[in-house]
Coordinates of C-alpha atoms in Angstrom, one line a residue:
M1 CA -17.7 13.7 31.7
A2 CA -15.1 15.5 28.7
N3 CA -16.1 13.1 25.7
R4 CA -20.2 13.3 27.3
L5 CA -19.6 16.9 26.6
S6 CA -18.0 15.7 23.9
G7 CA -20.4 13.9 22.1
F8 CA -23.1 16.8 22.9
G9 CA -22.0 19.2 20.6
T10 CA -20.9 16.8 18.3
A11 CA -24.6 15.9 18.0
A12 CA -26.1 18.9 18.3
A13 CA -24.1 20.0 14.9
L14 CA -24.8 17.8 13.3
A15 CA -28.8 18.5 14.7
L16 CA -28.2 21.9 13.5
S17 CA -26.6 21.1 10.8
V18 CA -29.3 19.1 9.9
G19 CA -32.2 21.6 10.7
L20 CA -30.5 24.3 8.3
L21 CA -30.0 21.6 5.8
V22 CA -33.8 19.5 5.4
P23 CA -35.0 23.5 3.8
R24 CA -33.3 24.2 1.3
L25 CA -33.3 20.7 -0.5
L26 CA -37.5 19.8 0.5
P27 CA -38.2 19.6 -2.8
S28 CA -41.5 21.9 -3.6
N29 CA -44.5 20.2 -4.7
P30 CA -46.5 22.6 -7.3
D31 CA -49.6 20.8 -6.3
D32 CA -49.2 21.9 -2.4
W33 CA -48.4 25.3 -3.3
H34 CA -49.6 26.4 -6.5
K35 CA -53.0 27.0 -5.7
K36 CA -55.5 29.6 -6.0
T37 CA -57.4 31.0 -2.3
E38 CA -60.4 32.8 -2.1
F39 CA -60.5 36.1 -0.7
D40 CA -62.3 39.5 -1.1
V41 CA -59.7 41.6 0.3
D42 CA -56.3 42.8 1.0
Q43 CA -55.3 41.3 4.3
T44 CA -51.4 40.1 6.3
P45 CA -52.2 38.1 8.1
T46 CA -49.0 35.8 10.7
G47 CA -47.2 34.4 7.9
G48 CA -48.0 36.0 4.6
V49 CA -50.0 38.6 2.5
Y50 CA -53.1 39.1 0.5
R51 CA -53.4 41.4 -2.1
I52 CA -55.8 42.6 -5.1
L53 CA -55.2 44.5 -7.3
P54 CA -58.1 45.9 -9.4
E55 CA -58.2 46.6 -12.8
K56 CA -54.9 44.7 -13.5
A57 CA -55.0 41.3 -14.8
Q58 CA -53.7 42.4 -17.9
R59 CA -50.5 42.5 -16.2
L60 CA -49.5 39.1 -14.9
M61 CA -46.8 39.3 -17.2
Q62 CA -45.2 42.6 -16.5
F63 CA -45.8 41.3 -12.3
A64 CA -44.3 38.2 -13.4
A65 CA -41.6 40.0 -14.9
I66 CA -40.8 42.3 -11.8
A67 CA -40.9 39.0 -9.0
G68 CA -38.2 37.1 -11.5
Q69 CA -35.7 39.6 -11.8
D70 CA -35.6 38.7 -7.4
S71 CA -32.3 36.7 -7.6
S72 CA -33.8 35.2 -4.5
T73 CA -36.6 34.1 -6.8
T74 CA -37.6 31.2 -9.4
V75 CA -40.8 29.8 -10.9
L76 CA -42.3 26.6 -9.6
A77 CA -45.4 25.9 -11.4
G78 CA -47.6 28.2 -14.1
S79 CA -47.7 30.8 -16.8
I80 CA -48.2 33.8 -18.0
E81 CA -50.1 31.8 -20.8
S82 CA -52.2 30.2 -17.9
G83 CA -53.7 32.8 -16.3
M84 CA -51.5 32.1 -13.2
V85 CA -47.8 31.6 -11.5
T86 CA -46.3 30.3 -8.5
F87 CA -42.8 31.7 -7.1
V88 CA -40.5 30.4 -4.1
S89 CA -38.6 32.7 -2.9
R90 CA -36.0 31.5 -0.3
S91 CA -34.3 34.0 2.5
K92 CA -30.5 34.6 1.6
V93 CA -28.9 33.4 4.7
F94 CA -31.1 29.8 5.7
G95 CA -33.0 28.8 2.4
F96 CA -36.5 29.1 3.9
P97 CA -38.6 28.6 0.5
D98 CA -41.7 31.2 0.5
Y99 CA -44.2 30.4 -2.4
T100 CA -45.8 33.5 -3.5
T101 CA -48.8 32.8 -6.2
V102 CA -50.5 35.4 -8.3
W103 CA -53.2 34.6 -10.9
Q104 CA -55.9 36.5 -13.0
D105 CA -59.5 37.2 -12.1
G106 CA -61.7 38.8 -13.9
A107 CA -60.4 42.5 -14.4
D108 CA -57.8 42.1 -10.9
L109 CA -54.3 40.3 -10.1
K110 CA -54.7 38.5 -6.8
I111 CA -51.7 37.6 -5.1
H112 CA -51.3 35.9 -2.5
A113 CA -47.0 34.7 -0.5
R114 CA -47.1 32.6 2.8
L115 CA -44.8 30.5 4.1
R116 CA -43.0 27.6 4.4
F117 CA -42.5 26.6 7.6
G118 CA -43.2 27.9 11.2
Y119 CA -45.6 30.4 11.9
K120 CA -44.3 34.1 11.5
D121 CA -42.9 35.8 8.4
F122 CA -41.6 39.2 10.2
G123 CA -43.8 40.4 7.1
V124 CA -41.2 39.4 4.7
N125 CA -43.5 38.8 2.9
A126 CA -45.7 41.4 2.7
A127 CA -41.7 43.8 2.1
R128 CA -41.6 41.7 -0.9
V129 CA -44.9 41.4 -2.0
D130 CA -45.4 45.2 -1.5
E131 CA -42.4 46.5 -3.5
W132 CA -43.5 44.4 -6.3
I133 CA -46.1 45.7 -6.2
A134 CA -44.9 49.3 -6.0
Q135 CA -43.0 48.5 -9.0
L136 CA -45.9 47.1 -11.1
N137 CA -47.5 51.3 -10.1
A138 CA -44.2 52.9 -11.1
L139 CA -44.4 51.4 -14.5

């Protein structure tokens, strides 16, 4: 009986380890995440956030610089020159990736942040994006 429990504990530990490593190790395909999403009002759905910054398209470079200063965030795809950048931000403990795409849309700057795994992000994307927007507005 003890051997069965020991084996179960080992299997459970292995499954947990794999489950925690997968989000860190799976590659992020830019074709899946570096996309514009159509929306015309600010929204905060369960797994992400949509924000429109009217008359801020010329501030894409500043927004990208602010996002780039976040130690958990890197550029996944795009560039300032192309008018669209997608960032990947990873949670500190588990390394879960969230994707934030920002682009120029006429005179507006549009931002779409969303999670990759799960359904609910507990407001993490909204908090991150709103903090970056606050820093942009403080410039």
